[in-house]
Short mmCIF file of C-alpha atoms in Angstrom, two decimals:
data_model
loop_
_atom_site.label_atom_id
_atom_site.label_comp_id
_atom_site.label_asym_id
_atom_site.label_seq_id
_atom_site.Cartn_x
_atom_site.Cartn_y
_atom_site.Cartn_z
CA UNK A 1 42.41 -119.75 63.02
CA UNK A 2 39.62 -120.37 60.83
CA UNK A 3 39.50 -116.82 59.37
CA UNK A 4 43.29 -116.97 59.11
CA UNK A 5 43.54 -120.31 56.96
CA UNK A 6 41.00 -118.90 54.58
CA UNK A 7 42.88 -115.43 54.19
CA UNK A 8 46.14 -117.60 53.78
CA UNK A 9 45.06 -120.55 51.61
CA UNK A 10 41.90 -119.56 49.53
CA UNK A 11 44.27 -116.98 47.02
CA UNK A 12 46.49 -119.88 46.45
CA UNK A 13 44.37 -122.57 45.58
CA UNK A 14 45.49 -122.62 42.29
CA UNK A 15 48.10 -124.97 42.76
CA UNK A 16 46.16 -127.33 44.57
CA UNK A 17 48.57 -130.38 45.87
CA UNK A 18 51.53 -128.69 46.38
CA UNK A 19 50.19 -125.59 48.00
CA UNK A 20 47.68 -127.71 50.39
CA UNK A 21 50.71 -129.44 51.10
CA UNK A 22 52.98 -126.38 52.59
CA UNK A 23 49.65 -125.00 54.38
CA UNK A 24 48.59 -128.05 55.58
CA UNK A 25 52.35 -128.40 57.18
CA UNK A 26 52.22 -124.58 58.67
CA UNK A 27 48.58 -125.57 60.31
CA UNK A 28 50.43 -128.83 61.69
CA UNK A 29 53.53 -126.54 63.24
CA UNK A 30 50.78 -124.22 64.54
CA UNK A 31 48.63 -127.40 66.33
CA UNK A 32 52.20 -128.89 67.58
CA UNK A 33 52.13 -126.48 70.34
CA UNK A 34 55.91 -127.88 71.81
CA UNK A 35 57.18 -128.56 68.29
CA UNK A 36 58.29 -132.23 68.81
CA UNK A 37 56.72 -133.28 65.55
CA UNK A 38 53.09 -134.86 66.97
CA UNK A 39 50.17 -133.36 67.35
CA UNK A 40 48.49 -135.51 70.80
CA UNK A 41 45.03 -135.09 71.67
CA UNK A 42 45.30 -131.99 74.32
CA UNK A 43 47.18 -129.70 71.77
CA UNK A 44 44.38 -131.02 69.23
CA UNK A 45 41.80 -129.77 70.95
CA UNK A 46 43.08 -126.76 72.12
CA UNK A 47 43.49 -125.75 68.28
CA UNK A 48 39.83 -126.80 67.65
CA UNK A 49 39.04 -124.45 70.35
CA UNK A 50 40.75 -121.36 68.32
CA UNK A 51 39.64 -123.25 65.04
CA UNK A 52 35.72 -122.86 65.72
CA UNK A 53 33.36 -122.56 68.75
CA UNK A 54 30.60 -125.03 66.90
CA UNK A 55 32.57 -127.84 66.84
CA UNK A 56 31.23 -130.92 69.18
CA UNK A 57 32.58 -131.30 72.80
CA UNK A 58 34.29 -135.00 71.09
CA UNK A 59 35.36 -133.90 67.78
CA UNK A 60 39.29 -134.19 68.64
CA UNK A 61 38.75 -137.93 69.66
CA UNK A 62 36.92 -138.45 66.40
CA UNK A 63 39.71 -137.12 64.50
CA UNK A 64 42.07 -139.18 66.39
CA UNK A 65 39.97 -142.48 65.83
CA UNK A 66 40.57 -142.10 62.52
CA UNK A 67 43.99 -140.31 61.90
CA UNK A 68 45.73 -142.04 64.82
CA UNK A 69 47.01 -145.26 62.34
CA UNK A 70 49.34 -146.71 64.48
CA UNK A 71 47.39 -146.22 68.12
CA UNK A 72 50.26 -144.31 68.95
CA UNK A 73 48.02 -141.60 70.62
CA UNK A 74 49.73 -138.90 68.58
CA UNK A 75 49.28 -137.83 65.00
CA UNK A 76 52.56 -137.08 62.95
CA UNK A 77 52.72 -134.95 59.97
CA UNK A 78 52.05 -138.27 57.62
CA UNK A 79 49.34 -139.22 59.63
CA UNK A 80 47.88 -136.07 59.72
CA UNK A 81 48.26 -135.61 55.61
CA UNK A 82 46.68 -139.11 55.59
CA UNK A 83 43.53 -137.70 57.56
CA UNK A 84 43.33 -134.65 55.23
CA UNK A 85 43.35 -136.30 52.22
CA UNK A 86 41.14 -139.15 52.93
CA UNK A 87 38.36 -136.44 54.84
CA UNK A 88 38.77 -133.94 51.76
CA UNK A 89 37.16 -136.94 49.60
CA UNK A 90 34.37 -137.46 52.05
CA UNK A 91 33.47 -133.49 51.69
CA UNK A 92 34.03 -133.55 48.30
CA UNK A 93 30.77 -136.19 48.49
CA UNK A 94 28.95 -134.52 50.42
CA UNK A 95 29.70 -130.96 48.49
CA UNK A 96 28.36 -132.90 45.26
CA UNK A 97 25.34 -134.23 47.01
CA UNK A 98 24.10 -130.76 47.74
CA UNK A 99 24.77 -128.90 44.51
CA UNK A 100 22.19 -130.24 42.72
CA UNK A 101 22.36 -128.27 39.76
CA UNK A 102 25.87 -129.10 39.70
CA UNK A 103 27.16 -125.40 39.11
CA UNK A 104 30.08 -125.71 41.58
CA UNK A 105 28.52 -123.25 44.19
CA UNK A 106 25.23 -124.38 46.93
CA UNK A 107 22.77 -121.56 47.33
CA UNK A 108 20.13 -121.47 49.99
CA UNK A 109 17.79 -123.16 48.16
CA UNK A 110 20.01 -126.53 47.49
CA UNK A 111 20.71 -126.23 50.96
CA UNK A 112 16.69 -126.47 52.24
CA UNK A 113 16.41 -129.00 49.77
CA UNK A 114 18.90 -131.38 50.72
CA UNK A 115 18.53 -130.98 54.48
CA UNK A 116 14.53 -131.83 53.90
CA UNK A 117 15.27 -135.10 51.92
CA UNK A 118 17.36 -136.10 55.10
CA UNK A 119 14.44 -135.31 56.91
CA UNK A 120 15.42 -131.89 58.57
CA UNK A 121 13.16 -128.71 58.18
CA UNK A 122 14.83 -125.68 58.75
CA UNK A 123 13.08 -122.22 57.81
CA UNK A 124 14.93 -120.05 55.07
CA UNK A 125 16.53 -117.63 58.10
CA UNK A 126 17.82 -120.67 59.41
CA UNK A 127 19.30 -121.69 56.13
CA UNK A 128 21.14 -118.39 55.48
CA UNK A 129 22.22 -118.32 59.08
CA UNK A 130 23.90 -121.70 58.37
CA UNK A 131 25.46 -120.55 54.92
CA UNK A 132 26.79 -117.33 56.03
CA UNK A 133 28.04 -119.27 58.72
CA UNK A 134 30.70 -121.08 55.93
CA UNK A 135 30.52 -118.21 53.62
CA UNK A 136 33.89 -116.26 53.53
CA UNK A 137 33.45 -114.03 50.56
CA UNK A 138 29.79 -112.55 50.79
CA UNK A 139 28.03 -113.83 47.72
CA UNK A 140 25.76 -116.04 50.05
CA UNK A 141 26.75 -119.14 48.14
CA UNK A 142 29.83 -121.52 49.20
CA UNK A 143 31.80 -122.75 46.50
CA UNK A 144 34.41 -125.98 47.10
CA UNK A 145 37.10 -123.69 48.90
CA UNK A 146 34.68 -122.57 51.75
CA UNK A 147 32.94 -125.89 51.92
CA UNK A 148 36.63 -127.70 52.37
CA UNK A 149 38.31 -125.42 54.95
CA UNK A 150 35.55 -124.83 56.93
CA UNK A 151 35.19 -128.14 57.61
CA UNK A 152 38.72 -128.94 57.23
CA UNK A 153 39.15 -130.26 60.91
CA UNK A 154 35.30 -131.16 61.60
CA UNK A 155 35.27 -134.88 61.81
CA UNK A 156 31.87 -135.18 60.13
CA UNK A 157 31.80 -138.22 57.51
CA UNK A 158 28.97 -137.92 55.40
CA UNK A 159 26.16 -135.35 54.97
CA UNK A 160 23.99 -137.11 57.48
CA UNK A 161 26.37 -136.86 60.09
CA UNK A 162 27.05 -132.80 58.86
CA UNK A 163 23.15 -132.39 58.71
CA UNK A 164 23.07 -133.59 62.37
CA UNK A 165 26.02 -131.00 63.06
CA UNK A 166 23.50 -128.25 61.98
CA UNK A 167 20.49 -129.48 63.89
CA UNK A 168 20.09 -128.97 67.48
CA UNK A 169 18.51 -131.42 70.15
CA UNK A 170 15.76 -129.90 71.82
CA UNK A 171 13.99 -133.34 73.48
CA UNK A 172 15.01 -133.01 77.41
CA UNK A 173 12.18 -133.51 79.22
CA UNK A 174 12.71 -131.28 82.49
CA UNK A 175 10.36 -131.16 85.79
CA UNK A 176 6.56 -131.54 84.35
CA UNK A 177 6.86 -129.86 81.05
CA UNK A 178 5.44 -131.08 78.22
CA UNK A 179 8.61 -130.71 76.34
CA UNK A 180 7.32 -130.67 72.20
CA UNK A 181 10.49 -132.90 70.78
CA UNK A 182 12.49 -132.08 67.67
CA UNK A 183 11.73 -134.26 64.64
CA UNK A 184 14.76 -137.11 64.14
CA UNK A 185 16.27 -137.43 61.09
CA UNK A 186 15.62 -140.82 59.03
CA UNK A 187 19.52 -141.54 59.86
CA UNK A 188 18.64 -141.53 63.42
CA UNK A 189 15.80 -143.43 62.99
CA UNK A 190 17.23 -146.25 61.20
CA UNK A 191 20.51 -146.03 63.31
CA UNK A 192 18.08 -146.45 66.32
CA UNK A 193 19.76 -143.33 67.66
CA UNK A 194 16.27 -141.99 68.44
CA UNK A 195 15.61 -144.24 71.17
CA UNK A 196 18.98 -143.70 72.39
CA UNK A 197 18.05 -139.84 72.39
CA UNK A 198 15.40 -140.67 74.56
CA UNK A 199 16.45 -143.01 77.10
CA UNK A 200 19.75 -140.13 77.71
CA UNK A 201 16.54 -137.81 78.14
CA UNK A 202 14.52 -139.96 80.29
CA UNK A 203 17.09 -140.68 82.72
CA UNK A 204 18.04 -136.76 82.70
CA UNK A 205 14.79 -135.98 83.18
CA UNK A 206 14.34 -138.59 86.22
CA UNK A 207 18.09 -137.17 87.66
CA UNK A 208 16.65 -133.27 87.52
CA UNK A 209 13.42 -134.24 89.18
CA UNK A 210 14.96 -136.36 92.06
CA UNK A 211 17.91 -133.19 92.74
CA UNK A 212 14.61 -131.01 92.46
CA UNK A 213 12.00 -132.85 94.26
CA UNK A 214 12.18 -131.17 97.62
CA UNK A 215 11.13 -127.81 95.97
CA UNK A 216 8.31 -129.92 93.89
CA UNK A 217 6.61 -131.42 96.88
CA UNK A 218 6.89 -127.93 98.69
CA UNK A 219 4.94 -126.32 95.81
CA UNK A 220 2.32 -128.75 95.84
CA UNK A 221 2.18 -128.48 99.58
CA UNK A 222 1.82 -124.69 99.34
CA UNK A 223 -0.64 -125.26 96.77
CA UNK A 224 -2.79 -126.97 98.57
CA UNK A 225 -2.57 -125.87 102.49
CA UNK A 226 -3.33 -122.18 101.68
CA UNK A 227 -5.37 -120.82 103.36
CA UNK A 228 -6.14 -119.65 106.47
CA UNK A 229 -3.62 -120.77 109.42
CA UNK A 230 -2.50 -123.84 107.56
CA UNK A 231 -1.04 -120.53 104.58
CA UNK A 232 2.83 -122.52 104.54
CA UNK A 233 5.22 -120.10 103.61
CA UNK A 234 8.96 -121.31 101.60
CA UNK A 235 11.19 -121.51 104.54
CA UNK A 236 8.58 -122.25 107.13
CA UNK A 237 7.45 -125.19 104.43
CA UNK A 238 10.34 -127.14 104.48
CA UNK A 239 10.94 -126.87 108.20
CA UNK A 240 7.11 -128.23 108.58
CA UNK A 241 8.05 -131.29 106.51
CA UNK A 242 11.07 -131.61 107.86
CA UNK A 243 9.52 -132.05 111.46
CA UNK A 244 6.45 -134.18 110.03
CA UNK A 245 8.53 -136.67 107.97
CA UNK A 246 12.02 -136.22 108.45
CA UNK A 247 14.53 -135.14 105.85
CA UNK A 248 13.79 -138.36 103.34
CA UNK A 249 9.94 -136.73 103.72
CA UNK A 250 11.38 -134.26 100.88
CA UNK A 251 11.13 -136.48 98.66
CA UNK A 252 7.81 -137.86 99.03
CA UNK A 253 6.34 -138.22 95.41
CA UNK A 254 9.20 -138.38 93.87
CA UNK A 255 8.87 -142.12 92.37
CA UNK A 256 5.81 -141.70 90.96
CA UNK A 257 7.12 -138.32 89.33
CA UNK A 258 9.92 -140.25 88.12
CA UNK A 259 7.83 -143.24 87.15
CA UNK A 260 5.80 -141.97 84.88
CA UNK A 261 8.51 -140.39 82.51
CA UNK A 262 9.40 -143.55 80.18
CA UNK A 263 5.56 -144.27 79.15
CA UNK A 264 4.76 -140.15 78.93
CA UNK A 265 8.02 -139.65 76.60
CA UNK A 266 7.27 -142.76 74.75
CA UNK A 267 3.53 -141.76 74.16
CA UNK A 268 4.11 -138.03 73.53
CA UNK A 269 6.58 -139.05 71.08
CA UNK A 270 4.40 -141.70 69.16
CA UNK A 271 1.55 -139.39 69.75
CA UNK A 272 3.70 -136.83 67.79
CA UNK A 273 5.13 -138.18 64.94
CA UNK A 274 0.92 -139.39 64.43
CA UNK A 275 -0.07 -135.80 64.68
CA UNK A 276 2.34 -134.43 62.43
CA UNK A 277 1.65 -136.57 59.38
CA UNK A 278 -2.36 -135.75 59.89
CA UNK A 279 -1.66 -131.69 59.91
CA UNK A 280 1.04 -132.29 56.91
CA UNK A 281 -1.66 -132.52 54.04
CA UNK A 282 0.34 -135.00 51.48
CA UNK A 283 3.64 -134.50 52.91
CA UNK A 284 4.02 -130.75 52.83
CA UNK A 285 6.20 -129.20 55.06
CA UNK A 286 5.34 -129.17 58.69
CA UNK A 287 5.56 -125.03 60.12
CA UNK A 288 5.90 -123.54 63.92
CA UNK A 289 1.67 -123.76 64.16
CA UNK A 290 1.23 -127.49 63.14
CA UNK A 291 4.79 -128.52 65.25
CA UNK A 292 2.62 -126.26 68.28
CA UNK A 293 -0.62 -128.05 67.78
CA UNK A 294 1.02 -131.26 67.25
CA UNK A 295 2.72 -131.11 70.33
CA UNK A 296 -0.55 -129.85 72.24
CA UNK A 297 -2.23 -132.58 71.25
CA UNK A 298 0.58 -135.25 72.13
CA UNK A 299 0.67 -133.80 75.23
CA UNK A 300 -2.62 -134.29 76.14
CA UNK A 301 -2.73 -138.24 74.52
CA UNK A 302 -0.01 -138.75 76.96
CA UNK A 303 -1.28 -137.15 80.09
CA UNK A 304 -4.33 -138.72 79.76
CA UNK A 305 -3.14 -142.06 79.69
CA UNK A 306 -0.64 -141.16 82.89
CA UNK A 307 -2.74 -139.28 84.47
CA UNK A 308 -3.99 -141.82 87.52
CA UNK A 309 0.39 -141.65 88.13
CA UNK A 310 -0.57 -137.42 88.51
CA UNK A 311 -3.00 -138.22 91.23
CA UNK A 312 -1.00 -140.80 92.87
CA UNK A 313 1.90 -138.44 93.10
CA UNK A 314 0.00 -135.56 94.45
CA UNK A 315 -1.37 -137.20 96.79
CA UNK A 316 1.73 -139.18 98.23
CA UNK A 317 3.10 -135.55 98.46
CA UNK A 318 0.85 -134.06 100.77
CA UNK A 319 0.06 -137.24 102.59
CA UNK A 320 1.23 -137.63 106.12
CA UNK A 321 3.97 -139.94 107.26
CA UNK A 322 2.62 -143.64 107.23
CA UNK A 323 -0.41 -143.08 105.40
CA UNK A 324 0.86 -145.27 102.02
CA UNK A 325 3.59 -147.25 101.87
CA UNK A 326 4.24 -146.66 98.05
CA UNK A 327 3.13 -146.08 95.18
CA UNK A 328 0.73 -149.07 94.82
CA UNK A 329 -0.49 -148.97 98.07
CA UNK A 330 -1.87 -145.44 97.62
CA UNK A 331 -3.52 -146.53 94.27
CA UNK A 332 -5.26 -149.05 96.35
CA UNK A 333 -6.35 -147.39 98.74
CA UNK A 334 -7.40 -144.48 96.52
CA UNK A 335 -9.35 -147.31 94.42
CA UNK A 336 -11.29 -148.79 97.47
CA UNK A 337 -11.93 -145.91 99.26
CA UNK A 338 -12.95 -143.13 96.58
CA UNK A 339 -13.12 -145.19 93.30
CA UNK A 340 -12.08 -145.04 89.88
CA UNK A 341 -13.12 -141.07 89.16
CA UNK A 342 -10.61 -140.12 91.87
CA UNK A 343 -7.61 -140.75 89.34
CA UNK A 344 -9.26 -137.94 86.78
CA UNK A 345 -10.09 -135.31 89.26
CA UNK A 346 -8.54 -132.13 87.72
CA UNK A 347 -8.20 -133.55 84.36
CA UNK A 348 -9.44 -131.01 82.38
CA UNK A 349 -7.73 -128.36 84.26
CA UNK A 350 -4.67 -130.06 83.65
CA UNK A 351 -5.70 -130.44 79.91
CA UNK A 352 -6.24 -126.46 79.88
CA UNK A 353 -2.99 -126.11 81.30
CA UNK A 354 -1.03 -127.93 78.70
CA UNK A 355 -1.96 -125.25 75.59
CA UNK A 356 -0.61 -122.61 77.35
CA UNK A 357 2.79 -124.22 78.38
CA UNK A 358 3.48 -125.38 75.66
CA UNK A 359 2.72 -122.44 73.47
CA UNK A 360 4.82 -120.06 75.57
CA UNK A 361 7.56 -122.39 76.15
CA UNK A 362 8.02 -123.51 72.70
CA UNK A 363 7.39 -119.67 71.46
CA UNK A 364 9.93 -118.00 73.73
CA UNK A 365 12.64 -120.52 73.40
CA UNK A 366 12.51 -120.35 69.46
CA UNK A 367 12.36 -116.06 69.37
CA UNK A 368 15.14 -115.68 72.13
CA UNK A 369 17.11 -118.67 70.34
CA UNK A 370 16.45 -116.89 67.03
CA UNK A 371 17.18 -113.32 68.43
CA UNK A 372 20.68 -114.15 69.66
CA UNK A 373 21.54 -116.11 66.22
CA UNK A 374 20.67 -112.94 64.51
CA UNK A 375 22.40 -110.69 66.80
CA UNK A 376 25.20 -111.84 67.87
CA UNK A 377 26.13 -114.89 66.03
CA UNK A 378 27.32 -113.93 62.71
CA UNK A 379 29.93 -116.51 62.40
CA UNK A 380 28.38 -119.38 63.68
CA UNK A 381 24.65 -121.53 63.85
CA UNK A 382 24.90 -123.21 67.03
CA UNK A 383 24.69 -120.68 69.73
CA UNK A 384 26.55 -122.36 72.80
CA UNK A 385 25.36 -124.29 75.38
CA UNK A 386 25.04 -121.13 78.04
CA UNK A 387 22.89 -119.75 75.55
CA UNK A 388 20.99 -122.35 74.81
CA UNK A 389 20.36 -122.96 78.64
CA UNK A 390 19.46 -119.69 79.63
CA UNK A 391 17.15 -119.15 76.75
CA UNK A 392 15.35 -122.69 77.92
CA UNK A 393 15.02 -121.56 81.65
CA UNK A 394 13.00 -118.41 80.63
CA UNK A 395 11.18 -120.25 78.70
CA UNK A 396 9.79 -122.75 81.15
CA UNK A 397 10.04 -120.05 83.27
CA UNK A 398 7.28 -117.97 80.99
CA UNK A 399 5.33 -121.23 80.08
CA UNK A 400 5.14 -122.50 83.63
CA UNK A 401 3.82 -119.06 84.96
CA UNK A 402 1.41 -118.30 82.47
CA UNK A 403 -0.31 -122.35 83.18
CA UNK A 404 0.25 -121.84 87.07
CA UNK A 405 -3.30 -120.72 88.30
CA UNK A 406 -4.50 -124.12 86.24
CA UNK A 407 -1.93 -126.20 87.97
CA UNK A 408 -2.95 -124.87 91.56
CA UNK A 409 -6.84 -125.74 90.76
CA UNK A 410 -5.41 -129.32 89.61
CA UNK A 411 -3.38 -130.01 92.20
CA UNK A 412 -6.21 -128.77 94.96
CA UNK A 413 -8.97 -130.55 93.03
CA UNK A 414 -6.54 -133.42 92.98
CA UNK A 415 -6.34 -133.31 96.95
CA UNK A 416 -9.74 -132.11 97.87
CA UNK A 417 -10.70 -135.63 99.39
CA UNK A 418 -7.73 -135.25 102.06
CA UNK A 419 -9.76 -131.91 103.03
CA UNK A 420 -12.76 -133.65 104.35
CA UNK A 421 -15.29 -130.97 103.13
CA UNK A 422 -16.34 -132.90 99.77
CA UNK A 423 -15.43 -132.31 96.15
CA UNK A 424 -16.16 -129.13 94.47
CA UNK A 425 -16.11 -128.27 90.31
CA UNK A 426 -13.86 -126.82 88.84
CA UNK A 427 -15.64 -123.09 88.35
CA UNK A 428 -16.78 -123.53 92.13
CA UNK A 429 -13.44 -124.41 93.15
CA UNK A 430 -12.04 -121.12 91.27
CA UNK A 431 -14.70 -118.74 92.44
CA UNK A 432 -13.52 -120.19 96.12
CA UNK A 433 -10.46 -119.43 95.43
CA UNK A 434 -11.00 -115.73 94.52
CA UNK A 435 -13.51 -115.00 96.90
CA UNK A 436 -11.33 -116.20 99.53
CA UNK A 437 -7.89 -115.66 98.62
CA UNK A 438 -7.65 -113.06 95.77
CA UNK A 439 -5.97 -113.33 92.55
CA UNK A 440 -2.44 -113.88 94.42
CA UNK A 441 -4.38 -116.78 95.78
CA UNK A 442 -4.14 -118.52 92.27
CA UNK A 443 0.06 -118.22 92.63
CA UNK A 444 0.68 -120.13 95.75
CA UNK A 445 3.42 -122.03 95.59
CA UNK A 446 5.07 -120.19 91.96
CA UNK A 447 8.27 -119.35 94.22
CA UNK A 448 9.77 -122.49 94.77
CA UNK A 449 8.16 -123.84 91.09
CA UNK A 450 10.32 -120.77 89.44
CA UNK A 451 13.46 -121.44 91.67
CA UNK A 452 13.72 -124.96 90.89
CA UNK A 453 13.86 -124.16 86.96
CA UNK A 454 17.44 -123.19 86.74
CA UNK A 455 19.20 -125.91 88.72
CA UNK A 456 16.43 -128.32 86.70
CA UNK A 457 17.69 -127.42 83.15
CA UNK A 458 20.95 -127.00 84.00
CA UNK A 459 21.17 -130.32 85.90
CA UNK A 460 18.94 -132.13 83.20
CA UNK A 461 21.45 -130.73 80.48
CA UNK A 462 24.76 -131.72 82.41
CA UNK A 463 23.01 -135.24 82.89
CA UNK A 464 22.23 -135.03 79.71
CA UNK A 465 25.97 -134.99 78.05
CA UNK A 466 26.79 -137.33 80.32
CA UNK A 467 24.28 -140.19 79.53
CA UNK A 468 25.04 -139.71 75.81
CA UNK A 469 28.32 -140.68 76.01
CA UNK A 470 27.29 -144.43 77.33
CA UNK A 471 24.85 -144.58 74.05
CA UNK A 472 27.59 -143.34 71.34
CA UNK A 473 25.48 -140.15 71.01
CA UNK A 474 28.06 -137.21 71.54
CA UNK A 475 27.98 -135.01 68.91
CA UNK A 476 30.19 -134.75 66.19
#
């Protein structure tokens, strides 16, 4: 439809009023599926549907909010002329507040400019991915025609809110990554939309651990019973715990897993924003190696202060049935009996672990993200939500690989005391592990860490919708 109204209407725009008026009546007819004169909100956003693929999952019931005058929930022709007009003069605004130079047209340099000042960096690919997204004609500029139709029926209000349109969330936090979150805009920020943001994330993050947390504790169980006859393998795991613990025995670990998520978001986050204003030098713009440092380094402030909850998890995990009652009966315990330098065992395995993660994750997400924008999304900037979900579980798929032989020697050094023979170093520990077990020796445990990913993101991201909508956060 979109491609159709600007065929239909562009030519004529001479005569503005009347001529908006008889198209604005045939788009109408062509929303009013059944032709009884109102548009209601199913036959609204079935036209969206045709209308654009980038528009928000909520835009209809935006653009009933404010069309819908007299709560009738159905817009007639008036109402829906009402709507136009009054959205056309919000555009116009936000038109004029990008062309700077005031020469009727934005380029791609007005456009980085004016989506920096509201606090959004996008690289000049991005920027002409997002232009030839609204350009019709092929001069890579959009003059007032292609600005107004395209978002003719996108309930955005203001710049900010269009601005927000064009960037895309990238903050879940799923299983242990150390997820490197997208900056907010100043907007959100003020709005206090950023906490929101987080919160929907925390609580997705603590729903995809708890559906995945039986796979979790058989990883670290793998992890650290293998070798010799106590090697588990996946199906022979779970029936072990099973018969140990019970079924609720899956899920040993779990709370401190999910415990730790609010103060390791809100560190890594505050951690974050710190970082990136020290690697900016005077405010310049912030590029993929300072956003990949920055987020290195934030997530090693915050596992450092969580890490005693690391320790505590692991070893509620492997554990046997009765031997702590919770969380802070195995910190006791742990205090009394091995002392304070228990809760750091593994630390700087873990630390070594983080670079790689996060490099890879962030690195593959970005060029397969990119890749498919380039490739085979010509018409739009957001790529879909399939997309976006199955370019994030090879990602954490990569990242999670590439860090595994550092997350086995944390997790073992982690548990060493539970082996009775002592605690080992780190090299010592690795050189054991080679001598004895090979280099497939460093993997134990990867199958049920890589299975997990899928049903993770794509729970975390389902979760994730559905939190926003009790914050006011679905997208425009």
């Amino acid at each position: 439809m979109l491609r159709w109204l600007r065929g239909f209407v562009l030519p004529s725009a001479a005569c503005q009023e009347d001529e908006d008026y008889f198209n604005y009546e045939i788009l109408f007819q062509d929303l009013d599926r059944n032709g009884d004169g109102v548009v209601d909100i199913i036959e609204l956003r079935e036209g969206l549907k045709n209308w654009s693929s980038s528009f928000g999952l909520q835009s209809e019931k935006e653009i009933f909010k404010a069309g819908d005058t007299n709560a009738d929930a159905g817009l007639d022709f008036e109402e829906f002329m009402q709507y136009l007009k009054d959205h056309e003069k919000k555009m116009r605004l936000a038109f004029n507040s990008l062309d700077k130079n005031n020469d009727g047209v934005i380029d791609i340099s007005e456009l980085i400019s004016a989506l920096e000042s509201l606090g959004v960096h996008v690289s000049e690919a991005q920027a002409k991915n997002i232009l030839q997204s609204i350009d019709s004609d092929g001069t890579m500029t959009i003059d007032w025609d292609e600005w107004k139709y395209y978002f003719l029926l996108h309930p955005a209000t203001s710049i900010d809110e269009i601005a927000g349109f064009w960037k895309r969330s990238t903050i879940i936090d799923v299983g242990e990554s150390i997820a490197i979150p997208d900056d907010f805009t100043e907007q959100e920020k003020l709005s206090g939309d950023w906490w929101r943001h987080l919160v929907a994330g925390g609580v997705a993050g603590a729903v995809s651990r708890t559906c995945t947390a039986p796979f979790d504790r058989l990883k670290v169980m793998m992890q650290v019973h293998s070798s010799g006859s106590r090697k588990m393998r996946f199906i022979g795991g779970f029936e072990q715990m099973v018969k140990e613990g019970g079924i609720l025995s899956l899920w040993r670990g779990n709370g401190a897993n999910v415990f730790k998520i609010a103060p390791e978001t809100a560190i890594k986050i505050g951690a974050y924003e710190q970082y990136k204003k020290w690697l900016s030098f005077d405010g310049a713009k912030i590029g993929v190696v300072e956003r990949f440092v920055s987020g290195s380094l934030a997530g090693v402030t915050a596992q450092t202060c969580i890490y005693p909850m690391e320790v505590i998890k692991t070893r509620l995990a492997v554990g046997r049935t009765g031997q702590y009652s919770g969380i802070i009966d195995c910190g006791r315990k742990l205090l009394k009996q091995e002392g304070v330098r228990t809760f750091f065992r593994g630390y700087i395995a873990n630390v070594l672990g983080i670079i790689p993660y996060a490099g890879i994750d962030l690195t593959v997400y970005e060029l397969l993200k990119n890749y498919w924008l380039e490739h085979y999304a010509a018409n739009s900037v957001d790529p879909g939500l399939m997309i976006l979900l199955g370019c994030s579980t090879l990602s954490h798929t990569s990242g999670q690989i590439a860090s595994f032989p550092l997350n086995l020697v944390r997790t073992r050094m982690q548990a060493q005391a539970l082996e009775g023979k002592g605690t080992t170093s780190m090299i010592h520990l690795i050189q054991d592990i080679y001598n004895k077990e090979g280099k497939t020796g460093f993997f134990r445990g990867l199958t049920p860490n890589v299975i997990k990913v899928l049903p993770a993101v794509t729970i975390a991201c389902v979760a994730y919708e559905k939190v926003k909508g009790y914050f006011g956060l679905n997208e425009r």
